[in-house]
CSV table of C-alpha atoms and ligand atoms in Angstrom, one decimal:
chain,number,residue,atom,x,y,z
L,48,MET,CA,32.3,153.3,-74.7
L,49,ALA,CA,33.3,156.5,-72.9
L,50,ILE,CA,33.9,156.5,-69.1
L,51,GLU,CA,32.3,159.0,-66.8
L,52,TRP,CA,33.2,159.4,-63.1
L,53,LYS,CA,30.3,160.0,-60.8
L,54,PRO,CA,29.8,160.6,-57.1
L,55,LEU,CA,27.9,157.8,-55.4
L,56,GLU,CA,24.9,160.0,-54.5
L,57,ASP,CA,24.3,160.8,-58.2
L,58,ILE,CA,24.4,157.2,-59.3
L,59,LYS,CA,21.1,155.5,-60.2
L,60,ASP,CA,20.1,151.8,-60.2
L,61,GLY,CA,21.2,150.1,-63.4
L,62,ALA,CA,24.3,152.3,-64.1
L,63,VAL,CA,27.1,150.1,-65.6
L,64,LEU,CA,30.6,150.0,-64.2
L,65,ALA,CA,33.1,150.9,-66.9
L,66,GLU,CA,36.3,149.5,-65.3
L,67,ASP,CA,37.2,146.9,-62.7
L,68,LEU,CA,36.9,148.3,-59.2
L,69,TYR,CA,39.7,147.3,-56.8
L,70,ASP,CA,39.7,147.2,-53.0
L,71,GLY,CA,42.2,149.9,-51.9
L,72,THR,CA,43.9,147.6,-49.3
L,73,SER,CA,44.0,144.1,-50.7
L,74,PHE,CA,43.9,145.0,-54.4
L,75,LYS,CA,41.3,142.4,-55.0
L,76,VAL,CA,38.7,143.1,-57.7
L,77,LEU,CA,35.6,144.2,-55.7
L,78,LEU,CA,33.4,144.7,-58.7
L,79,SER,CA,34.2,143.8,-62.3
L,80,LYS,CA,33.7,145.9,-65.4
L,81,GLY,CA,30.2,145.7,-66.8
L,82,THR,CA,28.5,145.1,-63.3
L,83,ARG,CA,25.1,146.8,-63.1
L,84,ILE,CA,24.9,148.9,-60.0
L,85,THR,CA,22.1,148.2,-57.6
L,86,LYS,CA,21.0,149.9,-54.4
L,87,GLU,CA,22.7,147.1,-52.3
L,88,ILE,CA,26.0,147.6,-54.1
L,89,LEU,CA,25.8,151.4,-53.5
L,90,ASP,CA,25.1,150.8,-49.8
L,91,ASN,CA,28.1,148.4,-49.6
L,92,LEU,CA,30.4,150.9,-51.3
L,93,LYS,CA,29.3,153.6,-49.0
L,94,LYS,CA,30.3,151.4,-46.0
L,95,ARG,CA,33.8,151.0,-47.6
L,96,GLU,CA,33.9,154.7,-48.1
L,97,ILE,CA,34.3,154.5,-51.8
L,98,LEU,CA,32.7,157.7,-53.0
L,99,TRP,CA,33.2,157.8,-56.8
L,100,LEU,CA,32.7,155.2,-59.5
L,101,PRO,CA,33.8,155.0,-63.2
L,102,LEU,CA,30.6,154.4,-65.2
L,103,GLU,CA,29.8,153.9,-68.8
L,104,SER,CA,28.7,157.3,-70.0
L,105,GLU,CA,25.0,158.1,-70.6
L,106,GLU,CA,26.0,159.4,-74.1
L,107,GLY,CA,27.4,155.9,-74.9
L,108,LYS,CA,24.1,154.4,-73.7
L,109,LYS,CA,22.1,156.7,-75.9
L,110,GLU,CA,24.2,155.6,-78.9
L,111,GLU,CA,23.5,152.0,-78.0
L,112,LEU,CA,19.7,152.7,-77.6
L,113,GLU,CA,19.8,154.4,-81.0
L,114,LYS,CA,21.4,151.2,-82.4
L,115,ILE,CA,18.8,149.0,-80.9
L,116,ARG,CA,16.0,151.3,-82.2
L,117,ASN,CA,17.5,151.2,-85.7
L,118,SER,CA,17.7,147.5,-85.7
L,119,ILE,CA,14.0,147.4,-84.5
L,120,ASP,CA,13.2,149.8,-87.4
L,121,LEU,CA,14.7,147.2,-89.7
L,122,ASP,CA,12.4,144.5,-88.2
L,123,GLN,CA,9.5,146.9,-88.8
L,124,GLU,CA,10.4,147.1,-92.5
L,125,LEU,CA,10.1,143.3,-92.6
L,126,LEU,CA,6.9,143.3,-90.6
L,127,LYS,CA,4.9,146.1,-92.2
L,128,VAL,CA,1.6,144.4,-91.8
L,129,GLU,CA,-0.4,144.5,-88.6
L,130,GLU,CA,-2.4,141.3,-88.8
L,131,PRO,CA,-5.0,140.2,-86.3
L,132,ILE,CA,-6.2,136.6,-85.8
L,133,ALA,CA,-9.6,137.7,-87.1
L,134,PHE,CA,-10.3,140.8,-89.1
L,135,GLY,CA,-13.4,143.0,-88.5
L,136,ILE,CA,-14.0,142.1,-84.9
L,137,ARG,CA,-12.8,143.7,-81.6
L,138,PHE,CA,-9.6,142.7,-79.8
L,139,SER,CA,-9.6,140.9,-76.5
L,140,VAL,CA,-9.2,144.3,-74.7
L,141,PRO,CA,-10.0,147.8,-76.1
L,142,ASP,CA,-7.9,148.7,-79.0
L,143,GLU,CA,-6.3,151.7,-77.4
L,144,MET,CA,-5.4,149.8,-74.2
L,145,TYR,CA,-4.0,146.9,-76.3
L,146,ARG,CA,-1.7,149.2,-78.4
L,147,GLY,CA,-0.7,151.3,-75.3
L,148,PHE,CA,0.3,148.1,-73.5
L,149,ILE,CA,2.5,146.9,-76.4
L,150,THR,CA,4.2,150.3,-76.5
L,151,SER,CA,4.9,150.6,-72.8
L,152,PHE,CA,6.2,147.0,-72.6
L,153,LYS,CA,8.4,147.6,-75.6
L,154,GLU,CA,9.9,150.7,-74.0
L,155,LEU,CA,10.5,148.9,-70.8
L,156,SER,CA,12.2,146.0,-72.6
L,157,GLU,CA,14.5,148.3,-74.4
L,158,GLN,CA,15.4,150.1,-71.2
L,159,LEU,CA,16.2,146.7,-69.6
L,160,LYS,CA,18.3,145.7,-72.6
L,161,ILE,CA,20.7,148.6,-72.3
L,162,GLY,CA,20.7,148.6,-68.5
L,163,GLU,CA,18.9,151.9,-68.3
L,164,ARG,CA,16.8,152.9,-65.3
L,165,VAL,CA,13.5,151.0,-65.8
L,166,ASP,CA,10.1,152.7,-65.8
L,167,LYS,CA,8.2,149.7,-64.5
L,168,GLU,CA,5.3,151.7,-63.1
L,169,SER,CA,3.8,152.4,-66.5
L,170,VAL,CA,3.7,148.7,-67.4
L,171,GLU,CA,2.3,147.8,-64.0
L,172,ARG,CA,-0.4,150.4,-64.3
L,173,THR,CA,-1.5,149.1,-67.7
L,174,LEU,CA,-1.3,145.6,-66.5
L,175,GLY,CA,-3.7,146.4,-63.7
L,176,ALA,CA,-6.1,148.1,-66.1
L,177,VAL,CA,-6.0,145.2,-68.5
L,178,VAL,CA,-6.8,142.7,-65.7
L,179,ASP,CA,-9.7,144.9,-64.5
L,180,ASP,CA,-11.0,145.2,-68.1
L,181,LEU,CA,-10.9,141.5,-68.5
L,182,LEU,CA,-12.6,140.9,-65.2
L,183,SER,CA,-15.5,143.2,-66.3
L,184,GLN,CA,-16.1,141.3,-69.5
L,185,LYS,CA,-18.9,138.7,-69.8
L,186,GLU,CA,-17.8,137.0,-73.0
L,187,TYR,CA,-14.1,136.8,-74.0
L,188,VAL,CA,-13.1,137.2,-77.6
L,189,VAL,CA,-9.6,135.7,-78.2
L,190,ASN,CA,-8.4,138.2,-80.9
L,191,PHE,CA,-4.9,139.5,-80.9
L,192,PHE,CA,-2.3,140.7,-83.4
L,193,ARG,CA,-0.6,137.7,-84.9
L,194,LYS,CA,1.8,140.1,-86.6
L,195,HIS,CA,2.6,143.5,-85.3
L,196,VAL,CA,5.0,146.3,-86.2
L,197,SER,CA,6.5,146.3,-82.7
L,198,GLY,CA,8.0,142.9,-83.3
L,199,TYR,CA,7.3,139.4,-82.1
L,200,LEU,CA,8.6,139.4,-78.6
L,201,TYR,CA,6.6,142.4,-77.3
L,202,LYS,CA,3.4,141.4,-78.9
L,203,HIS,CA,3.9,137.8,-77.7
L,204,GLY,CA,4.4,138.9,-74.0
L,205,ILE,CA,1.2,140.9,-74.1
L,206,ASN,CA,-0.9,138.3,-75.8
L,207,THR,CA,0.3,135.6,-73.4
L,208,ALA,CA,-0.5,137.9,-70.5
L,209,ILE,CA,-4.1,138.6,-71.7
L,210,LEU,CA,-4.8,134.9,-72.5
L,211,SER,CA,-3.4,133.8,-69.2
L,212,VAL,CA,-5.6,136.2,-67.3
L,213,MET,CA,-8.7,134.8,-69.2
L,214,VAL,CA,-7.7,131.3,-68.2
L,215,GLY,CA,-6.9,132.3,-64.6
L,216,ASN,CA,-10.3,134.0,-64.3
L,217,THR,CA,-12.0,130.9,-65.6
L,218,LEU,CA,-10.3,129.0,-62.9
L,219,ALA,CA,-11.8,131.4,-60.4
L,220,MET,CA,-8.5,133.0,-59.4
L,221,SER,CA,-8.8,136.3,-57.6
L,222,ARG,CA,-7.4,139.7,-58.8
L,223,TYR,CA,-4.8,139.2,-56.2
L,224,HIS,CA,-3.4,136.2,-58.1
L,225,LEU,CA,-4.3,137.4,-61.6
L,226,ILE,CA,-1.9,140.4,-61.4
L,227,PRO,CA,1.2,138.3,-60.6
L,228,LEU,CA,0.1,135.7,-63.2
L,229,ALA,CA,-0.2,138.4,-65.8
L,230,LYS,CA,3.2,139.7,-64.8
L,231,ALA,CA,4.9,136.4,-65.2
L,232,ALA,CA,3.2,135.8,-68.5
L,233,LEU,CA,4.2,139.3,-69.8
L,234,PHE,CA,7.9,138.8,-68.9
L,235,HIS,CA,8.3,135.0,-69.4
L,236,ASP,CA,10.5,135.3,-72.5
L,237,ILE,CA,12.5,138.4,-71.6
L,238,GLY,CA,15.6,136.2,-71.3
L,239,LEU,CA,15.5,135.8,-75.1
L,240,MET,CA,16.6,139.5,-75.4
L,241,PHE,CA,19.9,138.7,-73.6
L,242,LEU,CA,21.2,135.7,-75.5
L,243,ASN,CA,24.0,137.6,-77.0
L,244,ASP,CA,25.0,139.3,-73.7
L,245,PRO,CA,28.4,137.8,-72.5
L,246,GLU,CA,27.3,138.6,-68.9
L,247,TYR,CA,24.7,135.8,-69.2
L,248,VAL,CA,25.8,133.5,-71.9
L,249,ASP,CA,29.1,132.2,-73.0
L,250,VAL,CA,28.5,133.7,-76.4
L,251,GLY,CA,31.5,132.1,-78.2
L,252,LYS,CA,30.9,128.6,-77.0
L,253,ALA,CA,27.2,128.1,-76.7
L,254,SER,CA,25.3,126.9,-79.8
L,255,ASN,CA,22.1,128.7,-80.7
L,256,ARG,CA,20.0,125.9,-79.2
L,257,GLU,CA,22.0,125.9,-76.0
L,258,LYS,CA,21.6,129.7,-75.8
L,259,ILE,CA,17.8,129.6,-76.3
L,260,LEU,CA,17.5,126.9,-73.6
L,261,GLN,CA,19.0,129.3,-71.1
L,262,HIS,CA,16.4,132.0,-71.6
L,263,THR,CA,14.3,130.8,-68.6
L,264,THR,CA,17.2,131.1,-66.2
L,265,ILE,CA,18.5,134.4,-67.7
L,266,GLY,CA,15.0,135.9,-67.5
L,267,TYR,CA,14.8,134.8,-63.9
L,268,LYS,CA,18.1,136.5,-63.1
L,269,ILE,CA,17.2,139.8,-65.0
L,270,LEU,CA,13.8,140.1,-63.4
L,271,SER,CA,15.1,139.5,-59.9
L,272,SER,CA,18.1,141.7,-60.1
L,273,TYR,CA,16.1,144.6,-61.5
L,274,GLU,CA,13.3,143.9,-59.1
L,275,ILE,CA,10.8,143.9,-61.9
L,276,ILE,CA,9.2,140.9,-60.2
L,277,LYS,CA,9.6,140.6,-56.4
L,278,GLN,CA,7.4,137.7,-55.5
L,279,ARG,CA,9.2,134.3,-55.5
L,280,GLU,CA,6.1,132.5,-56.9
L,281,THR,CA,6.0,134.8,-59.9
L,282,LEU,CA,9.7,134.5,-60.6
L,283,ASP,CA,9.4,130.7,-60.4
L,284,ALA,CA,6.7,130.9,-63.1
L,285,VAL,CA,9.2,132.5,-65.5
L,286,LEU,CA,11.9,130.0,-64.5
L,287,GLU,CA,9.6,127.0,-65.0
L,288,HIS,CA,7.6,128.0,-68.1
L,289,HIS,CA,9.3,125.3,-70.2
L,290,GLU,CA,8.8,122.5,-67.8
L,291,LYS,CA,6.5,119.8,-69.1
L,292,TYR,CA,3.7,118.0,-67.3
L,293,ASP,CA,5.3,114.6,-67.8
L,294,GLY,CA,8.6,115.7,-66.3
L,295,THR,CA,10.6,116.0,-69.6
L,296,GLY,CA,10.9,119.8,-69.6
L,297,ILE,CA,13.6,122.3,-68.6
L,298,PRO,CA,15.4,123.5,-66.5
L,299,PHE,CA,14.6,121.0,-63.6
L,300,GLY,CA,12.5,118.3,-65.2
L,301,LYS,CA,9.7,119.0,-62.7
L,302,LYS,CA,6.5,116.9,-63.0
L,303,GLY,CA,2.8,117.5,-62.8
L,304,GLU,CA,1.7,119.7,-59.9
L,305,ASP,CA,5.3,120.2,-58.8
L,306,ILE,CA,5.5,122.7,-61.6
L,307,ASN,CA,4.6,126.2,-60.6
L,308,PHE,CA,0.8,126.8,-61.1
L,309,TYR,CA,1.2,130.2,-62.9
L,310,ALA,CA,3.7,128.5,-65.2
L,311,ARG,CA,1.2,125.7,-66.1
L,312,ILE,CA,-1.3,128.4,-67.1
L,313,LEU,CA,1.1,130.7,-69.0
L,314,GLN,CA,2.7,127.9,-71.0
L,315,ILE,CA,-0.6,127.1,-72.7
L,316,ALA,CA,-1.2,130.7,-73.5
L,317,ASP,CA,2.4,130.9,-74.7
L,318,ALA,CA,1.9,127.9,-77.0
L,319,TYR,CA,-1.3,129.2,-78.5
L,320,ASP,CA,0.1,132.6,-79.4
L,321,SER,CA,3.4,131.2,-80.6
L,322,LEU,CA,1.7,128.6,-82.8
L,323,THR,CA,-0.7,131.1,-84.4
L,324,SER,CA,1.9,133.8,-85.0
L,325,THR,CA,5.3,132.4,-85.7
L,326,SER,CA,7.2,134.5,-88.2
L,327,SER,CA,7.6,131.5,-90.4
L,328,GLN,CA,4.7,131.4,-92.9
L,329,ALA,CA,5.3,127.6,-93.4
L,330,LEU,CA,5.0,126.9,-89.6
L,331,LYS,CA,2.1,129.2,-88.8
L,332,LEU,CA,-1.0,127.4,-87.8
L,333,THR,CA,-4.6,128.5,-88.0
L,334,PRO,CA,-6.3,128.9,-84.6
L,335,TYR,CA,-8.1,125.6,-85.1
L,336,GLN,CA,-4.9,123.8,-85.9
L,337,ALA,CA,-3.1,125.4,-83.0
L,338,LEU,CA,-5.8,124.3,-80.6
L,339,LYS,CA,-5.6,120.7,-81.9
L,340,TRP,CA,-1.8,120.8,-81.6
L,341,ILE,CA,-2.1,121.7,-77.9
L,342,LEU,CA,-5.0,119.3,-77.1
L,343,VAL,CA,-3.1,116.2,-78.2
L,344,ARG,CA,-0.4,117.2,-75.7
L,345,ALA,CA,-2.7,117.2,-72.7
L,346,GLY,CA,-1.1,115.3,-69.8
L,347,LYS,CA,2.2,115.2,-71.7
L,348,ASP,CA,3.2,118.8,-72.1
L,349,TYR,CA,0.3,120.5,-70.5
L,350,ASP,CA,-1.8,120.3,-67.3
L,351,PRO,CA,-5.2,118.8,-68.4
L,352,TYR,CA,-7.0,120.7,-65.6
L,353,VAL,CA,-5.7,124.1,-66.9
L,354,LEU,CA,-6.3,123.0,-70.5
L,355,ASN,CA,-10.0,122.4,-69.7
L,356,ALA,CA,-10.3,126.1,-68.7
L,357,PHE,CA,-8.5,127.1,-71.8
L,358,ILE,CA,-11.0,125.2,-74.0
L,359,LYS,CA,-13.9,126.8,-72.2
L,360,ILE,CA,-12.6,130.2,-73.4
L,361,LEU,CA,-11.8,129.1,-76.9
L,362,GLY,CA,-14.4,126.5,-77.6
L,363,MET,CA,-13.6,123.7,-80.1
L,364,TYR,CA,-13.7,126.3,-82.9
L,365,PRO,CA,-11.4,129.2,-81.8
L,366,THR,CA,-11.9,132.8,-82.8
L,367,GLY,CA,-10.9,133.3,-86.4
L,368,THR,CA,-11.7,129.7,-87.5
L,369,LYS,CA,-13.5,129.6,-90.9
L,370,VAL,CA,-16.4,127.2,-90.8
L,371,LYS,CA,-18.8,125.8,-93.3
L,372,LEU,CA,-22.4,125.7,-92.3
L,373,SER,CA,-25.1,123.2,-93.1
L,374,ASP,CA,-26.6,125.7,-95.6
L,375,GLY,CA,-23.3,125.9,-97.5
L,376,LYS,CA,-22.4,129.4,-96.2
L,377,ILE,CA,-18.9,130.1,-94.8
L,378,GLY,CA,-18.6,132.0,-91.5
L,379,THR,CA,-15.9,133.2,-89.2
L,380,VAL,CA,-16.0,132.2,-85.5
L,381,ILE,CA,-16.1,135.2,-83.2
L,382,ARG,CA,-16.3,133.6,-79.7
L,383,THR,CA,-18.0,130.9,-77.7
L,384,SER,CA,-21.7,131.3,-77.0
L,385,GLY,CA,-21.3,130.2,-73.4
L,386,ALA,CA,-23.8,127.4,-74.1
L,387,GLY,CA,-21.4,124.7,-75.3
L,388,LEU,CA,-18.0,124.2,-77.0
L,389,LEU,CA,-19.5,123.3,-80.5
L,390,VAL,CA,-22.0,126.1,-80.9
L,391,PRO,CA,-20.0,129.4,-81.2
L,392,VAL,CA,-21.1,132.8,-82.3
L,393,ILE,CA,-20.1,133.3,-85.9
L,394,MET,CA,-20.1,136.2,-88.3
L,395,ILE,CA,-21.4,135.9,-91.9
L,396,ASP,CA,-21.4,139.0,-94.1
L,397,GLY,CA,-21.1,141.3,-91.1
L,398,LYS,CA,-24.1,139.6,-89.3
L,399,LEU,CA,-23.7,137.7,-86.0
L,400,ILE,CA,-25.3,134.3,-85.6
L,401,ASP,CA,-25.4,132.6,-82.3
L,402,LEU,CA,-25.4,128.9,-83.1
L,403,SER,CA,-26.6,128.0,-79.6
L,404,LYS,CA,-29.9,129.9,-80.3
L,405,ASP,CA,-30.3,129.6,-84.1
L,406,LYS,CA,-30.9,125.9,-84.5
L,407,SER,CA,-31.7,126.1,-88.3
L,408,VAL,CA,-28.0,125.9,-89.2
L,409,TRP,CA,-25.0,124.1,-87.8
L,410,ILE,CA,-21.3,123.6,-88.5
L,411,VAL,CA,-20.5,120.8,-90.9
L,412,SER,CA,-16.7,121.4,-91.4
L,413,VAL,CA,-13.7,123.6,-90.7
L,414,VAL,CA,-12.5,125.4,-93.8
L,415,SER,CA,-9.3,126.8,-92.2
I,505,FE2,FE1,9.9,130.7,-73.5
């Protein structure tokens, strides 16, 4: 990577130091190579009257960005299909908003990955719009992409955020709390992008599993150092999203209500999206199977109180479940009817039937 010397006043947050920086009098290393420059560092250097810094050149960064983009293009080749949970029905938020959200989150993640200045405002704006849209809805439809050309991580962050807001709203949380909840959910797995970064993980020594286990603490560090999330409560949610209700989780082994409340919400949304959209065809569950998987872990992995709210949104037959009716016809569940968990609104041949109102037919079994 080429080195470029810059005067302090031209240096932006996130620039990366290209060489160790020594103190002129004691010859101790003040900052080591690879350090990302923050505003505090700049202020300190000014006090020490250091006026120029050797930085990794922007050109080099562009090359790196290009490399990342190319590798993402490769992923896209493998993931050509955009596949929603249920075909032929609307997404949980308007189509354009949903796709725009995925794009801006993807861009921000790429900028973070290469230490470029981060445009967090665009994600924050979309986040606010998504929360407002969900607050205006009377009936939620839980329909997302389970596969998307942007790749798993981006889509997963967005889906987890949307689902978390639905649960939070059902628990009567105010907009004031829903925004930070959505933010924690959006960024909860961002640490996964840095598992091969020697600044955060001992790449040579750590096994894959050990690396993955560190993604909560890495995410916490990245989000706080770039000030993507400022509130302690929200950062703690990222840090604690793999804690388990019975105290057997990571990183602290916290138990029950000691676990951050946002974390207890987002981990259920996280599980549902992960289970229905894993890239492994063999492991991928139908929405109905995923819900059952989560339900049997109530009180063990998940907070039963939060899970209750989650079931209110999904019903016992989640969106996308294929059900057989008493008249032999097969339908697809669209959403709950609001009148009970077992009588959803279903679609048969493009026609909607609300099973809470139409009592002439009922669900006899789940097809898939
Ligand atoms: Fe995670």
